[in-house]
Amino acid sequence: MDYILETKQLTKQYGRLTALNQLDLSIKKGMVFGLLGPNGSGKTTTLGMILDVIKPNSGSYEWFGKAPHADSRKKIGAILETPCFYPYLSAERNLQIIAKIKECPTSRIDHVLKEVGLFERKNDSFKTYSLGMKQRLAIASALLADPPVMILDEPTNGLDPQGIVEIREIIQQIAATGKTIVLASHLLDEVQKVCTDFCVLRKGEKLYQGSVEEALSDQKTIEVAASDLSSLAQLLENLEGVKKIEKLPESLSLTTDPSITTEQINAYLFEHGITASLLAKKGGSLEKQFLKILNEND
Ligand SMILES: Nc1ncnc2c1ncn2[C@@H]1O[C@H](COP(=O)(O)OP(=O)(O)OP(=O)(O)O)[C@@H](O)[C@H]1O
Ligand SMILES: [Mg+2]
């Protein structure tokens, strides 16, 4: 069984409110899995339950193919809330204390500080850190024990665009080392950029689970322009593999079979005496797909 995490019918109620309803999730090794959903949809509740800090009302989950136990928890690095660091101590000293608590060697401290880009600032006290640096130190502390799984709850919350890019790059680097990452976010763009797979939660219900690539494949288009757009459109209507032509102000947007290449389109137009002034692939956006998922479930 190559699932790192499987949840079965995981349910959490707070009084009459169902925060999470019968959630089935399966997360494979190496995935960067995004839990996507608006505020209050049950993301933190889910992470809390799989980290054994929130008790489910019903349902179960397995880590590494087994019922959770103390040993499996050690293989998971998590940031659920901003961890408490000592404000007057340096980043390095803070990590030494955490290493002691977690009973893991201090020999990885320099390495994890480099991984999150704080090595040069390791002697500065925590209170002098920016929000982005604090968040990166939190990731460093979760990496200390070199866990194969990382869980991050809204890792870019409150950060500026630069800080968001830095965290995103760190997550991508961590994923490249083969770790499995589970990340909660309400940002479509973040999930699209860093995740391989995702699920959509709304009011505690899972509406969708799939790979990001698949979700985007429906959305991919090719943009074409030439001096005479209407004759261009007429010509392209007859090209096999072109499924839909949408007229934009200065170009056409084609929805095509995935097998069709821009080279083929170019050659076809050239054969028919048209020179394209623009021919470009456009990646899809998760936003369109997300709205479609929400609409289908209304
Ligand atoms: N301790 C609690 N007591 C009562 N209700 C709670 C508690 N914790 C969460 N809830 C409720 O459960 C639902 C899910 O909350 P949760 O924090 O999991 O959402 P979330 O998706 O993480 O939201 P956000 O994006 O705002 O972090 C919400 O309606 C919330 O009000
Ligand atoms: Mg939350």
mmCIF file with all atom_site columns, C-alpha atoms in Angstrom, residues 139-247:
data_model
loop_
_atom_site.group_PDB
_atom_site.id
_atom_site.type_symbol
_atom_site.label_atom_id
_atom_site.label_alt_id
_atom_site.label_comp_id
_atom_site.label_asym_id
_atom_site.label_entity_id
_atom_site.label_seq_id
_atom_site.pdbx_PDB_ins_code
_atom_site.Cartn_x
_atom_site.Cartn_y
_atom_site.Cartn_z
_atom_site.occupancy
_atom_site.B_iso_or_equiv
_atom_site.pdbx_formal_charge
_atom_site.auth_seq_id
_atom_site.auth_comp_id
_atom_site.auth_asym_id
_atom_site.auth_atom_id
_atom_site.pdbx_PDB_model_num
ATOM 1   C CA . ILE A 1 139 ? 9.193   25.552 8.767   1.00 0.00 ? 139 ILE A CA 1
ATOM 2   C CA . ALA A 1 140 ? 12.824  25.036 9.807   1.00 0.00 ? 140 ALA A CA 1
ATOM 3   C CA . SER A 1 141 ? 11.712  23.785 13.219  1.00 0.00 ? 141 SER A CA 1
ATOM 4   C CA . ALA A 1 142 ? 9.268   21.355 11.591  1.00 0.00 ? 142 ALA A CA 1
ATOM 5   C CA . LEU A 1 143 ? 12.116  20.087 9.394   1.00 0.00 ? 143 LEU A CA 1
ATOM 6   C CA . LEU A 1 144 ? 14.521  19.508 12.298  1.00 0.00 ? 144 LEU A CA 1
ATOM 7   C CA . ALA A 1 145 ? 13.691  15.858 12.786  1.00 0.00 ? 145 ALA A CA 1
ATOM 8   C CA . ASP A 1 146 ? 13.845  15.283 9.005   1.00 0.00 ? 146 ASP A CA 1
ATOM 9   C CA . PRO A 1 147 ? 10.279  13.934 8.829   1.00 0.00 ? 147 PRO A CA 1
ATOM 10  C CA . PRO A 1 148 ? 9.076   12.307 5.590   1.00 0.00 ? 148 PRO A CA 1
ATOM 11  C CA . VAL A 1 149 ? 5.778   14.200 5.877   1.00 0.00 ? 149 VAL A CA 1
ATOM 12  C CA . MET A 1 150 ? 5.142   17.903 6.382   1.00 0.00 ? 150 MET A CA 1
ATOM 13  C CA . ILE A 1 151 ? 1.816   19.451 7.315   1.00 0.00 ? 151 ILE A CA 1
ATOM 14  C CA . LEU A 1 152 ? 1.361   23.176 6.841   1.00 0.00 ? 152 LEU A CA 1
ATOM 15  C CA . ASP A 1 153 ? -1.739  25.175 7.717   1.00 0.00 ? 153 ASP A CA 1
ATOM 16  C CA . GLU A 1 154 ? -2.007  28.327 5.592   1.00 0.00 ? 154 GLU A CA 1
ATOM 17  C CA . PRO A 1 155 ? 1.769   28.796 5.389   1.00 0.00 ? 155 PRO A CA 1
ATOM 18  C CA . THR A 1 156 ? 1.587   32.130 3.572   1.00 0.00 ? 156 THR A CA 1
ATOM 19  C CA . ASN A 1 157 ? -1.113  33.771 5.673   1.00 0.00 ? 157 ASN A CA 1
ATOM 20  C CA . GLY A 1 158 ? -0.409  37.445 6.208   1.00 0.00 ? 158 GLY A CA 1
ATOM 21  C CA . LEU A 1 159 ? 2.724   37.555 4.062   1.00 0.00 ? 159 LEU A CA 1
ATOM 22  C CA . ASP A 1 160 ? 3.455   40.081 1.326   1.00 0.00 ? 160 ASP A CA 1
ATOM 23  C CA . PRO A 1 161 ? 3.935   38.932 -2.310  1.00 0.00 ? 161 PRO A CA 1
ATOM 24  C CA . GLN A 1 162 ? 7.694   38.582 -1.857  1.00 0.00 ? 162 GLN A CA 1
ATOM 25  C CA . GLY A 1 163 ? 7.229   36.543 1.329   1.00 0.00 ? 163 GLY A CA 1
ATOM 26  C CA . ILE A 1 164 ? 4.662   34.345 -0.414  1.00 0.00 ? 164 ILE A CA 1
ATOM 27  C CA . VAL A 1 165 ? 7.096   33.579 -3.236  1.00 0.00 ? 165 VAL A CA 1
ATOM 28  C CA . GLU A 1 166 ? 9.832   32.708 -0.720  1.00 0.00 ? 166 GLU A CA 1
ATOM 29  C CA . ILE A 1 167 ? 7.615   30.270 1.154   1.00 0.00 ? 167 ILE A CA 1
ATOM 30  C CA . ARG A 1 168 ? 6.400   28.771 -2.114  1.00 0.00 ? 168 ARG A CA 1
ATOM 31  C CA . GLU A 1 169 ? 9.972   28.161 -3.242  1.00 0.00 ? 169 GLU A CA 1
ATOM 32  C CA . ILE A 1 170 ? 10.833  26.555 0.079   1.00 0.00 ? 170 ILE A CA 1
ATOM 33  C CA . ILE A 1 171 ? 7.825   24.236 -0.183  1.00 0.00 ? 171 ILE A CA 1
ATOM 34  C CA . GLN A 1 172 ? 8.848   23.287 -3.722  1.00 0.00 ? 172 GLN A CA 1
ATOM 35  C CA . GLN A 1 173 ? 12.406  22.582 -2.555  1.00 0.00 ? 173 GLN A CA 1
ATOM 36  C CA . ILE A 1 174 ? 11.159  20.435 0.312   1.00 0.00 ? 174 ILE A CA 1
ATOM 37  C CA . ALA A 1 175 ? 8.889   18.532 -2.091  1.00 0.00 ? 175 ALA A CA 1
ATOM 38  C CA . ALA A 1 176 ? 11.855  17.985 -4.417  1.00 0.00 ? 176 ALA A CA 1
ATOM 39  C CA . THR A 1 177 ? 13.636  16.112 -1.625  1.00 0.00 ? 177 THR A CA 1
ATOM 40  C CA . GLY A 1 178 ? 10.858  13.510 -1.800  1.00 0.00 ? 178 GLY A CA 1
ATOM 41  C CA . LYS A 1 179 ? 8.860   14.532 1.244   1.00 0.00 ? 179 LYS A CA 1
ATOM 42  C CA . THR A 1 180 ? 5.075   14.348 1.159   1.00 0.00 ? 180 THR A CA 1
ATOM 43  C CA . ILE A 1 181 ? 3.393   17.651 1.953   1.00 0.00 ? 181 ILE A CA 1
ATOM 44  C CA . VAL A 1 182 ? -0.162  18.355 3.066   1.00 0.00 ? 182 VAL A CA 1
ATOM 45  C CA . LEU A 1 183 ? -1.048  22.002 2.919   1.00 0.00 ? 183 LEU A CA 1
ATOM 46  C CA . ALA A 1 184 ? -4.215  23.873 3.780   1.00 0.00 ? 184 ALA A CA 1
ATOM 47  C CA . SER A 1 185 ? -4.951  27.009 1.843   1.00 0.00 ? 185 SER A CA 1
ATOM 48  C CA . HIS A 1 186 ? -7.801  29.183 0.704   1.00 0.00 ? 186 HIS A CA 1
ATOM 49  C CA . LEU A 1 187 ? -5.659  30.587 -2.109  1.00 0.00 ? 187 LEU A CA 1
ATOM 50  C CA . LEU A 1 188 ? -6.342  29.010 -5.505  1.00 0.00 ? 188 LEU A CA 1
ATOM 51  C CA . ASP A 1 189 ? -3.204  30.439 -6.984  1.00 0.00 ? 189 ASP A CA 1
ATOM 52  C CA . GLU A 1 190 ? -1.059  28.996 -4.200  1.00 0.00 ? 190 GLU A CA 1
ATOM 53  C CA . VAL A 1 191 ? -2.533  25.530 -4.635  1.00 0.00 ? 191 VAL A CA 1
ATOM 54  C CA . GLN A 1 192 ? -2.160  25.745 -8.423  1.00 0.00 ? 192 GLN A CA 1
ATOM 55  C CA . LYS A 1 193 ? 1.489   26.746 -8.129  1.00 0.00 ? 193 LYS A CA 1
ATOM 56  C CA . VAL A 1 194 ? 2.744   24.347 -5.468  1.00 0.00 ? 194 VAL A CA 1
ATOM 57  C CA . CYS A 1 195 ? 0.403   21.359 -5.310  1.00 0.00 ? 195 CYS A CA 1
ATOM 58  C CA . THR A 1 196 ? 0.354   18.198 -7.381  1.00 0.00 ? 196 THR A CA 1
ATOM 59  C CA . ASP A 1 197 ? -3.051  17.172 -6.041  1.00 0.00 ? 197 ASP A CA 1
ATOM 60  C CA . PHE A 1 198 ? -5.858  18.844 -4.202  1.00 0.00 ? 198 PHE A CA 1
ATOM 61  C CA . CYS A 1 199 ? -9.291  18.508 -2.755  1.00 0.00 ? 199 CYS A CA 1
ATOM 62  C CA . VAL A 1 200 ? -11.987 21.122 -2.373  1.00 0.00 ? 200 VAL A CA 1
ATOM 63  C CA . LEU A 1 201 ? -13.833 21.439 0.915   1.00 0.00 ? 201 LEU A CA 1
ATOM 64  C CA . ARG A 1 202 ? -16.953 23.470 1.521   1.00 0.00 ? 202 ARG A CA 1
ATOM 65  C CA . LYS A 1 203 ? -18.805 23.558 4.820   1.00 0.00 ? 203 LYS A CA 1
ATOM 66  C CA . GLY A 1 204 ? -17.120 20.348 5.862   1.00 0.00 ? 204 GLY A CA 1
ATOM 67  C CA . GLU A 1 205 ? -18.002 18.465 2.676   1.00 0.00 ? 205 GLU A CA 1
ATOM 68  C CA . LYS A 1 206 ? -15.448 17.267 0.158   1.00 0.00 ? 206 LYS A CA 1
ATOM 69  C CA . LEU A 1 207 ? -16.619 18.372 -3.272  1.00 0.00 ? 207 LEU A CA 1
ATOM 70  C CA . TYR A 1 208 ? -13.688 17.185 -5.346  1.00 0.00 ? 208 TYR A CA 1
ATOM 71  C CA . GLN A 1 209 ? -10.338 15.423 -5.254  1.00 0.00 ? 209 GLN A CA 1
ATOM 72  C CA . GLY A 1 210 ? -7.923  15.092 -8.131  1.00 0.00 ? 210 GLY A CA 1
ATOM 73  C CA . SER A 1 211 ? -4.615  16.094 -9.640  1.00 0.00 ? 211 SER A CA 1
ATOM 74  C CA . VAL A 1 212 ? -3.936  19.747 -10.398 1.00 0.00 ? 212 VAL A CA 1
ATOM 75  C CA . GLU A 1 213 ? -2.708  18.858 -13.883 1.00 0.00 ? 213 GLU A CA 1
ATOM 76  C CA . GLU A 1 214 ? -5.919  17.037 -14.736 1.00 0.00 ? 214 GLU A CA 1
ATOM 77  C CA . ALA A 1 215 ? -8.039  19.863 -13.382 1.00 0.00 ? 215 ALA A CA 1
ATOM 78  C CA . LEU A 1 216 ? -6.127  22.296 -15.544 1.00 0.00 ? 216 LEU A CA 1
ATOM 79  C CA . SER A 1 217 ? -6.050  20.208 -18.707 1.00 0.00 ? 217 SER A CA 1
ATOM 80  C CA . ASP A 1 218 ? -9.663  21.138 -19.478 1.00 0.00 ? 218 ASP A CA 1
ATOM 81  C CA . GLN A 1 219 ? -8.696  24.753 -19.240 1.00 0.00 ? 219 GLN A CA 1
ATOM 82  C CA . LYS A 1 220 ? -5.712  24.887 -21.565 1.00 0.00 ? 220 LYS A CA 1
ATOM 83  C CA . THR A 1 221 ? -6.138  27.031 -24.652 1.00 0.00 ? 221 THR A CA 1
ATOM 84  C CA . ILE A 1 222 ? -4.084  28.255 -27.595 1.00 0.00 ? 222 ILE A CA 1
ATOM 85  C CA . GLU A 1 223 ? -4.194  31.915 -28.521 1.00 0.00 ? 223 GLU A CA 1
ATOM 86  C CA . VAL A 1 224 ? -3.838  32.804 -32.221 1.00 0.00 ? 224 VAL A CA 1
ATOM 87  C CA . ALA A 1 225 ? -3.920  36.073 -34.078 1.00 0.00 ? 225 ALA A CA 1
ATOM 88  C CA . ALA A 1 226 ? -3.475  37.212 -37.681 1.00 0.00 ? 226 ALA A CA 1
ATOM 89  C CA . SER A 1 227 ? -4.325  40.381 -39.573 1.00 0.00 ? 227 SER A CA 1
ATOM 90  C CA . ASP A 1 228 ? -7.793  39.119 -40.559 1.00 0.00 ? 228 ASP A CA 1
ATOM 91  C CA . LEU A 1 229 ? -9.398  37.406 -37.576 1.00 0.00 ? 229 LEU A CA 1
ATOM 92  C CA . SER A 1 230 ? -12.596 36.281 -39.286 1.00 0.00 ? 230 SER A CA 1
ATOM 93  C CA . SER A 1 231 ? -10.848 34.436 -42.099 1.00 0.00 ? 231 SER A CA 1
ATOM 94  C CA . LEU A 1 232 ? -8.498  32.982 -39.499 1.00 0.00 ? 232 LEU A CA 1
ATOM 95  C CA . ALA A 1 233 ? -11.488 31.700 -37.530 1.00 0.00 ? 233 ALA A CA 1
ATOM 96  C CA . GLN A 1 234 ? -13.073 30.227 -40.675 1.00 0.00 ? 234 GLN A CA 1
ATOM 97  C CA . LEU A 1 235 ? -9.896  28.379 -41.511 1.00 0.00 ? 235 LEU A CA 1
ATOM 98  C CA . LEU A 1 236 ? -9.383  27.056 -38.001 1.00 0.00 ? 236 LEU A CA 1
ATOM 99  C CA . GLU A 1 237 ? -12.954 25.751 -37.835 1.00 0.00 ? 237 GLU A CA 1
ATOM 100 C CA . ASN A 1 238 ? -11.901 23.177 -40.404 1.00 0.00 ? 238 ASN A CA 1
ATOM 101 C CA . LEU A 1 239 ? -8.801  22.045 -38.576 1.00 0.00 ? 239 LEU A CA 1
ATOM 102 C CA . GLU A 1 240 ? -9.242  18.680 -36.922 1.00 0.00 ? 240 GLU A CA 1
ATOM 103 C CA . GLY A 1 241 ? -8.747  18.789 -33.176 1.00 0.00 ? 241 GLY A CA 1
ATOM 104 C CA . VAL A 1 242 ? -10.005 22.339 -32.729 1.00 0.00 ? 242 VAL A CA 1
ATOM 105 C CA . LYS A 1 243 ? -13.008 21.991 -30.448 1.00 0.00 ? 243 LYS A CA 1
ATOM 106 C CA . LYS A 1 244 ? -13.983 25.555 -29.717 1.00 0.00 ? 244 LYS A CA 1
ATOM 107 C CA . ILE A 1 245 ? -13.061 28.992 -31.001 1.00 0.00 ? 245 ILE A CA 1
ATOM 108 C CA . GLU A 1 246 ? -13.650 31.999 -28.822 1.00 0.00 ? 246 GLU A CA 1
ATOM 109 C CA . LYS A 1 247 ? -13.237 35.496 -30.230 1.00 0.00 ? 247 LYS A CA 1
#
